[in-house]
XYZ file of C-alpha atoms in Angstrom:
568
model
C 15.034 12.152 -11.231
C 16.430 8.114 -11.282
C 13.037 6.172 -11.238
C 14.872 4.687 -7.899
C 14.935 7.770 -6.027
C 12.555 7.794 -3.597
C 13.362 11.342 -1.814
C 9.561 12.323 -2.383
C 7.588 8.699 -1.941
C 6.071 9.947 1.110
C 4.206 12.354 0.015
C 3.788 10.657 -3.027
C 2.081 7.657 -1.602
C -0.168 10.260 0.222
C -1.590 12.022 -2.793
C -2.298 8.566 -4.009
C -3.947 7.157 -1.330
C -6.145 10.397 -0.657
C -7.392 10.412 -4.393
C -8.893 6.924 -3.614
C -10.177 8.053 -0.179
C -8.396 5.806 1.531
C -10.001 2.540 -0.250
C -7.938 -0.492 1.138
C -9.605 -2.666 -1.873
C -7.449 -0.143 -4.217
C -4.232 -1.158 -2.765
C -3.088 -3.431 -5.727
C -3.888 -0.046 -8.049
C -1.778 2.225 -5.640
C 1.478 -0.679 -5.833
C 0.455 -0.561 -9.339
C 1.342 3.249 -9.663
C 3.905 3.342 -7.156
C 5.748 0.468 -9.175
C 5.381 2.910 -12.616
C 7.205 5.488 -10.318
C 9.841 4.016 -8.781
C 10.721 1.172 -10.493
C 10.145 -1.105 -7.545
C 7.766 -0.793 -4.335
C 10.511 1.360 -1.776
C 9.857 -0.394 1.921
C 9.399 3.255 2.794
C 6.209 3.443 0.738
C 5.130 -0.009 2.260
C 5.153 1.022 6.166
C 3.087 4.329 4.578
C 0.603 2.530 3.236
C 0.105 0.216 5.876
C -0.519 3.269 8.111
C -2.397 5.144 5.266
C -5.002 2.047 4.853
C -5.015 0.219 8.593
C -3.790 -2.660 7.140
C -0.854 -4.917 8.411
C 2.958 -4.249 6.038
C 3.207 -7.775 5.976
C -0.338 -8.148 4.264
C 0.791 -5.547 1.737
C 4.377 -7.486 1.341
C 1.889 -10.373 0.832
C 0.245 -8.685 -2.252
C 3.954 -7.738 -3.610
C 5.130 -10.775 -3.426
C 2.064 -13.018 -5.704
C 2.271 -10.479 -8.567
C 5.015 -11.240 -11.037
C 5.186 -7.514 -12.044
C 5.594 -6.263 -8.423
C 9.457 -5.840 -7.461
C 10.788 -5.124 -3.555
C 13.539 -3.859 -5.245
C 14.925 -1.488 -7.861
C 14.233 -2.534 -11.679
C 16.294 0.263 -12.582
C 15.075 2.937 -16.156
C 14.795 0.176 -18.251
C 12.316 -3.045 -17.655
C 12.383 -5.657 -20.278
C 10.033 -8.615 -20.221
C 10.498 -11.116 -23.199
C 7.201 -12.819 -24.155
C 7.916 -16.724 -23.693
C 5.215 -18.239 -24.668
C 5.688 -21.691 -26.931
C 5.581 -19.765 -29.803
C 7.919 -17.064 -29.425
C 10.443 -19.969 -28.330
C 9.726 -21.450 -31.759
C 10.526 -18.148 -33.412
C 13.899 -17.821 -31.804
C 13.421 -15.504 -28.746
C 15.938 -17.413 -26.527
C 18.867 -16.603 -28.655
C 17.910 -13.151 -28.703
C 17.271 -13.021 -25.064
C 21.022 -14.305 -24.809
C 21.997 -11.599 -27.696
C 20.539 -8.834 -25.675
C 21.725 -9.819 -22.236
C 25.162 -10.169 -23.584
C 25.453 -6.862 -25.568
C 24.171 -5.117 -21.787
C 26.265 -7.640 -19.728
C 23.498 -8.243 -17.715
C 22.197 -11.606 -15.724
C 18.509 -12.929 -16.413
C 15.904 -11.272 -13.614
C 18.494 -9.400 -11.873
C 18.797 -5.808 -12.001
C 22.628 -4.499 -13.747
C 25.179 -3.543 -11.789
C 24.568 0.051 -12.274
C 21.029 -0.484 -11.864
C 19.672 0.819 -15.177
C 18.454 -2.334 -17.194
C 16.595 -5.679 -15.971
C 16.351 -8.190 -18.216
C 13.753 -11.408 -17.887
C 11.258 -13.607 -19.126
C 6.745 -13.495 -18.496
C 4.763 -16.547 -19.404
C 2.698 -14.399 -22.738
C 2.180 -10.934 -23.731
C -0.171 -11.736 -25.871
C 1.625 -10.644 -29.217
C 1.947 -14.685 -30.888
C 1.395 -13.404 -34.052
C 4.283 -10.964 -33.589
C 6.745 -13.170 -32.135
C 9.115 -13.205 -31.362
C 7.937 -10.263 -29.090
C 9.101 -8.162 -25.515
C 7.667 -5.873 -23.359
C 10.125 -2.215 -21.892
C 8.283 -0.442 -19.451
C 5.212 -2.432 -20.649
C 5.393 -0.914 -24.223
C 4.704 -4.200 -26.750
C 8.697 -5.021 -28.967
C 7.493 -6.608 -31.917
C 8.979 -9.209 -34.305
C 12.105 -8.831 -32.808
C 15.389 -9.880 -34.452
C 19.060 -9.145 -34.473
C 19.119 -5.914 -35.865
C 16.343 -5.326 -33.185
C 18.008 -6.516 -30.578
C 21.251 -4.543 -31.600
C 19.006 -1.085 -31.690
C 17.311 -1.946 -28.553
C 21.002 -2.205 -26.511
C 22.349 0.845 -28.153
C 18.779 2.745 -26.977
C 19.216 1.503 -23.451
C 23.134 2.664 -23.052
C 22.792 6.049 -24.588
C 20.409 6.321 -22.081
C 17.068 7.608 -24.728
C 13.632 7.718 -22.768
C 11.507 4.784 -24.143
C 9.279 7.687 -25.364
C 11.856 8.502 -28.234
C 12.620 5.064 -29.347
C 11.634 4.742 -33.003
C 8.106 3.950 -33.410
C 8.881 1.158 -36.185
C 9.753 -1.090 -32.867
C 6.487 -1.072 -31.446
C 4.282 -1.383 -34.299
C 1.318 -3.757 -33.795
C -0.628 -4.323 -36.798
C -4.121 -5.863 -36.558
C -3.807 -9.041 -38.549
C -6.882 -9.425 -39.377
C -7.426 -12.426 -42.341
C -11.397 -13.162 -42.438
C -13.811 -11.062 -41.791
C -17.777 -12.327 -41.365
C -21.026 -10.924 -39.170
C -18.685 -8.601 -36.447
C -15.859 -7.274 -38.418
C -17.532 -6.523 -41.517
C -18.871 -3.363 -40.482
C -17.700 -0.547 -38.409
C -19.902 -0.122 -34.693
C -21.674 3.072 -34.852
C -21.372 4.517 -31.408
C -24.656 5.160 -29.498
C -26.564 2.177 -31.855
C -26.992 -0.586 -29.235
C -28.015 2.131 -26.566
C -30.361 3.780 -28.428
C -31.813 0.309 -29.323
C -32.056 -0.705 -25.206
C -34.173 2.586 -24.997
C -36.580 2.308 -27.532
C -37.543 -1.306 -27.028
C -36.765 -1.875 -23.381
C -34.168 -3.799 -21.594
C -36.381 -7.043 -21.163
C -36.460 -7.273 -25.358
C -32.896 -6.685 -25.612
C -32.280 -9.827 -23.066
C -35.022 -11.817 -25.360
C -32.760 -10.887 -28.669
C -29.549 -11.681 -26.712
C -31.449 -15.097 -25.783
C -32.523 -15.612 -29.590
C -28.853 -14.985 -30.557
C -27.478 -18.203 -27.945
C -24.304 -15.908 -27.026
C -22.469 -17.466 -24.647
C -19.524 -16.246 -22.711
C -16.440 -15.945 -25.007
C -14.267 -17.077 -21.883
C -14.148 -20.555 -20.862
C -16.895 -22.095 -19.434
C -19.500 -20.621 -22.227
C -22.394 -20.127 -20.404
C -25.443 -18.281 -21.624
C -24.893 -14.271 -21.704
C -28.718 -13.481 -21.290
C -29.204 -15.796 -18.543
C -26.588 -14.518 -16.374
C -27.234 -10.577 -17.017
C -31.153 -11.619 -15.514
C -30.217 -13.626 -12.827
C -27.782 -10.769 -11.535
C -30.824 -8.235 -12.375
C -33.432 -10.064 -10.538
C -31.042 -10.844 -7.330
C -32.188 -8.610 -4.393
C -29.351 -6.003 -3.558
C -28.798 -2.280 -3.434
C -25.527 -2.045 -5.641
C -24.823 -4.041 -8.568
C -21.504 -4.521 -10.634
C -20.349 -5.454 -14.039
C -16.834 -6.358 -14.438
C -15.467 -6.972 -17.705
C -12.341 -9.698 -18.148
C -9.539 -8.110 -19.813
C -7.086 -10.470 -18.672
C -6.483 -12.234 -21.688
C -3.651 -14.146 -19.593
C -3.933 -17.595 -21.873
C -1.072 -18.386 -24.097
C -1.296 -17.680 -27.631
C -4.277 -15.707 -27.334
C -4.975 -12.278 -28.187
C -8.221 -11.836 -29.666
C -9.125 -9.567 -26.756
C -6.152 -7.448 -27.310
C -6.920 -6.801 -30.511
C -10.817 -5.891 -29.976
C -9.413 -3.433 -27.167
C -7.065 -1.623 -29.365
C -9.371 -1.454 -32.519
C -13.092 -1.533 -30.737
C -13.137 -0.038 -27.693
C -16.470 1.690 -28.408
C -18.264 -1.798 -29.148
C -16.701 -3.256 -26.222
C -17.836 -0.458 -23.758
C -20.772 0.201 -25.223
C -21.876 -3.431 -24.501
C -20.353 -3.153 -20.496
C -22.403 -0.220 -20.459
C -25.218 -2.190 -21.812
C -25.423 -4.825 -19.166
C -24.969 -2.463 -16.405
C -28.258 -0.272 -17.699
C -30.172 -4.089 -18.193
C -29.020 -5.529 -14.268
C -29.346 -1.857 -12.863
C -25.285 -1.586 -11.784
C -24.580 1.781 -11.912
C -20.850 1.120 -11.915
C -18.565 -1.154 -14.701
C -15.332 -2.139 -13.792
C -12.516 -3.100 -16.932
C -9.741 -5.469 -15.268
C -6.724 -4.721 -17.350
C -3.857 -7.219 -17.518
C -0.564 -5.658 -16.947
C 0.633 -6.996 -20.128
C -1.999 -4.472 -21.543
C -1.273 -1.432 -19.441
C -0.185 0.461 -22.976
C -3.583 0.251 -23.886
C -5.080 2.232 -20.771
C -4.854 5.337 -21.937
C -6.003 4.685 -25.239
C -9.539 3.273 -22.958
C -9.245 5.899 -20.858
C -9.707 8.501 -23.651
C -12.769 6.401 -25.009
C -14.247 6.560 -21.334
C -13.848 10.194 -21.564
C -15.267 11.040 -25.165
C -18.166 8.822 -24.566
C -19.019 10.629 -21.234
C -18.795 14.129 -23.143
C -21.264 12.122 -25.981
C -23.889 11.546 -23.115
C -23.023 7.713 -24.066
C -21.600 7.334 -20.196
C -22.063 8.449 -16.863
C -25.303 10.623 -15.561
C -28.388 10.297 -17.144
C -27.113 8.242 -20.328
C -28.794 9.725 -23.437
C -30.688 12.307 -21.450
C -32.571 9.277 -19.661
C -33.199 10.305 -16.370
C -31.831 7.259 -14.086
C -29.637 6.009 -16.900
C -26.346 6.288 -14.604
C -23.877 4.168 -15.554
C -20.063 4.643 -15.555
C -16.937 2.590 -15.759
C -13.439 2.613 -14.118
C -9.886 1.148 -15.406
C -7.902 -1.503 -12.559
C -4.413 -2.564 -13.602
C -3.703 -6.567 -13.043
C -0.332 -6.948 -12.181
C 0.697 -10.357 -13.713
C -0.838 -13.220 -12.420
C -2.554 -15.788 -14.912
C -4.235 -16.769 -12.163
C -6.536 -13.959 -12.199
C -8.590 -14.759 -15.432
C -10.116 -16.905 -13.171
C -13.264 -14.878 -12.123
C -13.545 -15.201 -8.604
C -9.542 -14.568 -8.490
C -9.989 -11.831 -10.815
C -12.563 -10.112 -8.196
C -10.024 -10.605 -4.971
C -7.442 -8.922 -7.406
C -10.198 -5.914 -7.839
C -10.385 -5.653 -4.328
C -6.706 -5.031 -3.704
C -6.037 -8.597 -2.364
C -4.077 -11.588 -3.969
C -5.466 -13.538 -7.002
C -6.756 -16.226 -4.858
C -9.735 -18.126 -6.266
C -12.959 -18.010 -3.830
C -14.774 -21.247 -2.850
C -17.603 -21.810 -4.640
C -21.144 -21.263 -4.081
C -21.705 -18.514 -3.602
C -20.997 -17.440 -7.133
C -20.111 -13.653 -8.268
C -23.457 -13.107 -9.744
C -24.578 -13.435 -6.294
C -22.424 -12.130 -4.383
C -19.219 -11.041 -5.993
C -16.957 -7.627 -6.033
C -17.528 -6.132 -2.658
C -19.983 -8.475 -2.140
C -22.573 -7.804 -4.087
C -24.061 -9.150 -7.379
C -21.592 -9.032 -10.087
C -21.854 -9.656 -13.497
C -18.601 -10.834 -15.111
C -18.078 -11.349 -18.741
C -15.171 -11.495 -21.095
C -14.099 -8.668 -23.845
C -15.281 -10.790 -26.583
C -18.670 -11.171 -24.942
C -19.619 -7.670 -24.228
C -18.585 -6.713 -27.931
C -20.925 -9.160 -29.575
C -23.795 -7.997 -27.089
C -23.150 -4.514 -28.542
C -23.708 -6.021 -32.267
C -26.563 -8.795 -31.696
C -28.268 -5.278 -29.264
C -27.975 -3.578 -32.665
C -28.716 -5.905 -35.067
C -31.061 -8.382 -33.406
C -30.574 -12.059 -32.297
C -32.085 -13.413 -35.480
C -29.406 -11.984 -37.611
C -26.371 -13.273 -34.989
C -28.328 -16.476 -35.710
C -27.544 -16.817 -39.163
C -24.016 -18.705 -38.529
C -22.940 -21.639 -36.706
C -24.387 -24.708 -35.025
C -27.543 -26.072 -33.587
C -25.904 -25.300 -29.923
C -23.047 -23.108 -31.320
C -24.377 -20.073 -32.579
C -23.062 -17.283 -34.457
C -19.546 -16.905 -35.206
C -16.004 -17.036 -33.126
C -12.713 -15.239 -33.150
C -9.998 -17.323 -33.286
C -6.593 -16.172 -32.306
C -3.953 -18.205 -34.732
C -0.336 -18.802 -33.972
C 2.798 -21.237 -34.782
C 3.611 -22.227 -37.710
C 1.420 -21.125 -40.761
C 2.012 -18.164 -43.081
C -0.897 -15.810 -42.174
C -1.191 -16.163 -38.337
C -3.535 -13.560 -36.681
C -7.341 -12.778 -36.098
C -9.688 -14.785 -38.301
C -13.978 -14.335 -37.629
C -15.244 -17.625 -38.849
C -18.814 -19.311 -37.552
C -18.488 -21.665 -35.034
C -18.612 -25.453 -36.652
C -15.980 -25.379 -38.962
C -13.421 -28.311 -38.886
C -9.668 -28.040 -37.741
C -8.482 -28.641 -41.461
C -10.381 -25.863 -42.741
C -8.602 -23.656 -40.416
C -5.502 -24.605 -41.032
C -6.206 -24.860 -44.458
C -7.457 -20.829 -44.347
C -4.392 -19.620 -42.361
C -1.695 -21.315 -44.497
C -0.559 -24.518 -42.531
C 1.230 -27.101 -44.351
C 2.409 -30.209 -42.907
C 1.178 -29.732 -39.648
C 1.785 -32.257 -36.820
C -0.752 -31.056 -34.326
C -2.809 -27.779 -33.093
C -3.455 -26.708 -29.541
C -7.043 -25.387 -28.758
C -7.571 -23.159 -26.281
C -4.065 -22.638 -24.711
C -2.530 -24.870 -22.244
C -5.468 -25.801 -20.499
C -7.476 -27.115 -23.943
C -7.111 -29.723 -25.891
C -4.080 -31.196 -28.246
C -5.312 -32.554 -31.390
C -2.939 -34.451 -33.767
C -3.234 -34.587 -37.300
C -5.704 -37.848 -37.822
C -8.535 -35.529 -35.932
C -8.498 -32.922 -38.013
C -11.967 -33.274 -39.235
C -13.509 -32.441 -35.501
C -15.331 -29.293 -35.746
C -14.792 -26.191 -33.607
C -18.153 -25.987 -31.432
C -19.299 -26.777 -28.215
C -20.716 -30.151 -29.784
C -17.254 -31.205 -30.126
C -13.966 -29.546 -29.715
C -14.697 -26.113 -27.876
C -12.768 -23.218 -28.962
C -11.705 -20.388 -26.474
C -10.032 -18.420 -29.442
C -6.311 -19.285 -28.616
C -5.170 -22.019 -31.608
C -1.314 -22.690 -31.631
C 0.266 -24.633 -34.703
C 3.108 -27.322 -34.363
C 4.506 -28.521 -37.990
C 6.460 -31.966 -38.390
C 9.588 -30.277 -37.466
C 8.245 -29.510 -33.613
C 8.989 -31.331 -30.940
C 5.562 -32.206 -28.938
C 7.663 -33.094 -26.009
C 8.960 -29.602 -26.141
C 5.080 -28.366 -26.415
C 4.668 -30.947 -23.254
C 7.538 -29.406 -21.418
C 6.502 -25.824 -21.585
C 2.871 -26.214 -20.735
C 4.035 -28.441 -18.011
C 6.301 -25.470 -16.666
C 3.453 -22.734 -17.664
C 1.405 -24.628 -14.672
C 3.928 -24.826 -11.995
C 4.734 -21.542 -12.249
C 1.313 -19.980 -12.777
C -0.011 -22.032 -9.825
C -1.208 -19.684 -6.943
C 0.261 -21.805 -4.196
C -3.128 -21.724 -2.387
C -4.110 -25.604 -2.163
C -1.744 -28.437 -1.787
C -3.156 -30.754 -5.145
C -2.299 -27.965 -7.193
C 0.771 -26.352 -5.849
C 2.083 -30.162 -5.415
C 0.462 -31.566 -8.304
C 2.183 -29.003 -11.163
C 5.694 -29.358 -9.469
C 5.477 -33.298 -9.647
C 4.235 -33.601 -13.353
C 6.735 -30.859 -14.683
C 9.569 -32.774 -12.514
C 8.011 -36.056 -14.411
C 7.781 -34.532 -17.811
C 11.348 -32.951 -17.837
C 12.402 -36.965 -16.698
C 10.255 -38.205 -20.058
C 12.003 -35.583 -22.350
C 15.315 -36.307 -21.472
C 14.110 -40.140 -22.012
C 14.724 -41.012 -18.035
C 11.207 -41.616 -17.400
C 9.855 -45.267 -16.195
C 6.392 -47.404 -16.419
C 6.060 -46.100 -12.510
C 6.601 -42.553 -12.888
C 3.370 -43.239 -15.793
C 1.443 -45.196 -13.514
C 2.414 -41.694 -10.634
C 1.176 -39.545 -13.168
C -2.549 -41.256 -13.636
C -2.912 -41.075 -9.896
C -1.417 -37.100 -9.663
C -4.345 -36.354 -12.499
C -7.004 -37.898 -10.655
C -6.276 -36.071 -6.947
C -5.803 -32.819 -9.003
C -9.002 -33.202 -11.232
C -10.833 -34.463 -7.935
C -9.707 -32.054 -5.173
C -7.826 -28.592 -6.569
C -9.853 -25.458 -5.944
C -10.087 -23.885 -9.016
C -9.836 -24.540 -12.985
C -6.135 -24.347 -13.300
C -5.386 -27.973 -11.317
C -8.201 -29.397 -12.705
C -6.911 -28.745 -16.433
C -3.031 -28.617 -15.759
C -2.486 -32.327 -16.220
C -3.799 -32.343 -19.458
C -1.240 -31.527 -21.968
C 0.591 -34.990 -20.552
C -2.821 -36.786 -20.121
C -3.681 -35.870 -23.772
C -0.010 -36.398 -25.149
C 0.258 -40.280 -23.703
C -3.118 -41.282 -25.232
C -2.597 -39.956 -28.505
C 0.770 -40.057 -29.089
C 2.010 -43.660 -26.880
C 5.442 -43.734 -28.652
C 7.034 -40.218 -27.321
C 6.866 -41.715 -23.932
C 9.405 -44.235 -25.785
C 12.015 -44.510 -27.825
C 10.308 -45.829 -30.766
C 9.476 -42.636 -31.909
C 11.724 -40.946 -34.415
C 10.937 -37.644 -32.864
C 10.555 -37.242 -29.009
């Protein structure tokens, strides 16, 4: 049947909310699957869940409307999302957006006429090192071109499933250009479990102390610290949530460990849930990521039938541990923990006030331990191969080594495992970057660093490194950088308090006045005073960092705010 008929999405919607008991915190996961369905979220199946769950339709419109991949109405067969991140603009996706919308005569974000093809744009898919890059029916378009783009509109009007497009257009190759301590060696299943029972779960935190992991998300703070504080908080249930919303442009280190590691990565969820005593692990999957779920779900299953997950884990009576897949639904937003953990619970992405944190009272509240992909795979190594041997790389109060995600312009870009201290030229230098104007660390919310600085190291001493490191050659534009971080905000802003929701608006209004060279000394002096209330009063990490890119720009680079420079 047409993915908009909804004939049956009554009794649809009932099958799916019985298999989840009724569970108003799994609503986003029932839009979710009704959205796969249908194409869109009918109003029909709105009113039924609203009497399904006891909640109010207009709280469930609520939840539609903050997710960026939940539709009121009809998408039609075919859904394509271009990636447009900085990067894949640099590699020429907006002509080919143009190519493809004029070969299916179709307007950006708005369904055909015949209501078989929608055509848009998402902030990143996480594929920079295959840019120019798409998403149909949230199946990854790689290293698209002409000929591509040609294929792709001749797929969509003969009407051919997505299933039996040719595989070549959805290859994603690994990328992988150094190697050191974690991808050297293949993870032998079982290892870091077997380790936790022979010498006890208070020795593994002691190695995972020894080995200074810290979080591989943002804020970096110390893995074996937070698994005991969540393990010696008095509650009943525990949780452990893993971070799989990799939502920061022009990274994708996490994608790649989920498609080519999944047994490291669970085996180290699986780890902290047997060390806090949480009997259940939860894996928050981006929606850019959804064609990875069943590939997860498969390793969930195998390791259960290996007595690696669920009852009585290696025959260790009280070992109970399992873990469950939730879809994201597109909302940067939500790689913010405490947003992430609202999003679990079937609400919108809102960031919580803080105290109390999550590892105090966090999903459903209670005591939640939340870590990144990155994090729970090294656990599973250092569990394995101690924290002495981890502490063979990096830095005094960097330890070990990072994966860096590497974009832009450079020959080799991809995954590179390097330890943590190394300088900004060496990096370059090791992925193939010649004349290169300046590098952004850590996405949009990091740091811009222009060529005279390219002797600061990557570590937490001096330049921290979340993994995501985009490349800008002489022939960029950093006002063009400026612009599209400055729009990445305002549009990824939840709306929920005024400095943010405000704040972005004003400084991407101010930076699209500076790029077209309209800007004035009082619109500069604005800007300083925007920074400060945002910095001072927004509710969450995402107004506290979003005036940075500017910020950063007009201290190190004066004369693009002018007209001195030869290139704005």
């Amino acid at each position: 049947m047409p993915r908009s008929d909804t004939e049956n999405v009554i009794p649809f919607v009932d099958s799916l909310v019985l298999s989840t008991n009724k569970r108003a915190d799994h609503l986003l996961q029932l839009l979710v699957e009704i959205q796969q369905q249908y194409s869109y979220v009918p109003g029909k199946a709105i009113l039924r869940l609203a009497n399904q769950l006891g909640l109010p339709a207009s709280e469930i419109r609520g939840v539609i409307a903050f997710y960026s991949f939940l539709y009121p109405v009809p998408q039609g067969d075919y859904q394509i999302h271009f990636s447009d991140n900085i990067i894949d603009r640099m590699s020429g996706s907006e002509a080919l957006i143009q190519n493809l919308r004029k070969r299916l005569g179709v307007s950006l974000a708005e369904p055909r006429a015949d209501g078989r093809v929608t055509v848009s744009t998402t902030s990143c898919i996480g594929m920079a090192d295959h840019a120019p890059a798409a998403l149909v029916n949230g199946y990854p378009l790689t290293k698209l071109d002409p000929q591509r783009i040609d294929r792709i509109a001749e797929l969509v009007d003969n009407s051919v499933p997505v299933t039996e497009w040719p595989s070549n257009l959805f290859h994603v190759s690994s990328n992988v250009h150094r190697c050191d301590l974690l991808l050297s060696d293949s993870f032998e299943s079982g290892s870091a479990l077997s380790q936790l029972f022979e010498t006890g779960a208070q020795k593994l935190l002691e190695e995972l102390t020894i080995s200074g992991l810290r979080g591989r998300g943002g804020a970096g703070f110390q893995t074996a610290q937070k698994w005991k504080m969540c393990r010696d908080t008095d509650a009943s249930e525990r949780y452990v949530i893993c971070n799989a919303d990799e939502g920061e442009p022009g990274s994708f280190k996490d994608r790649f460990l989920l498609e080519t590691n999944a047994d490291a990565l669970i085996e180290g969820i699986t780890l902290c849930g047997l060390i806090t005593g949480a009997q259940k692990g939860l894996i928050y999957l981006r929606s850019e990521y959804r064609y990875l779920k069943q590939h997860l779900e498969e390793s969930l299953t195998r390791r259960r039938t290996e007595g690696l997950l669920g009852k009585s884990i290696l025959a260790h009576d009280g070992a109970d541990f399992d873990i469950e897949i939730h879809l994201g639904a597109g909302a940067y937003i939500c790689g913010e923990e405490s947003a992430l953990i609202e999003s679990l619970e079937g609400k919108r992405g809102i960031p919580r006030n803080r105290p109390p944190y999550p590892i105090s009272e966090g999903y459903l509240g209670k005591p939640s331990v939340v870590n990144n992909v990155a994090t729970f795979f090294v656990a599973s190594w250092i569990a394995t191969r101690g924290g002495d041997w981890f502490a063979t790389r990096g830095t005094t109060e960097s330890i070990g080594t990072k994966l860096f995600s590497i974009s832009g312009d450079c020959q080799h870009p991809g995954i590179y495992e390097f330890p943590f201290g190394l300088t900004i030229r060496e990096l370059l230098d090791a992925c193939g970057a010649t004349e290169t104007r300046a590098v952004q660390v850590t996405g949009p919310a990091g740091n811009l660093v222009l060529e005279d600085s390219f002797d600061r190291r990557l570590c937490y001493e001096d330049l921290p490194a979340g993994g995501s490191f985009m490349i800008f050659n002489k022939s960029r534009s950093l006002l063009d950088v400026v612009q599209y971080f400055s729009d990445f905000f305002a549009h990824e802003s939840c709306g929920f308090c005024t400095p943010c929701r405000v704040g972005t608006s004003l400084i991407r209004d101010l930076v699209n006045k500076a790029h077209h060279g309209n800007a004035t000394r009082q619109d500069y002096e604005q800007l300083d005073i925007i920074a400060e209330v945002m910095n001072s009063s927004s509710r969450c990490g995402l107004g506290h960092t979003a005036s940075r890119p500017i910020m950063q720009a007009m201290q190190q680079a004066p004369d693009l705010f002018t007209h001195q420079g030869e290139k704005r």
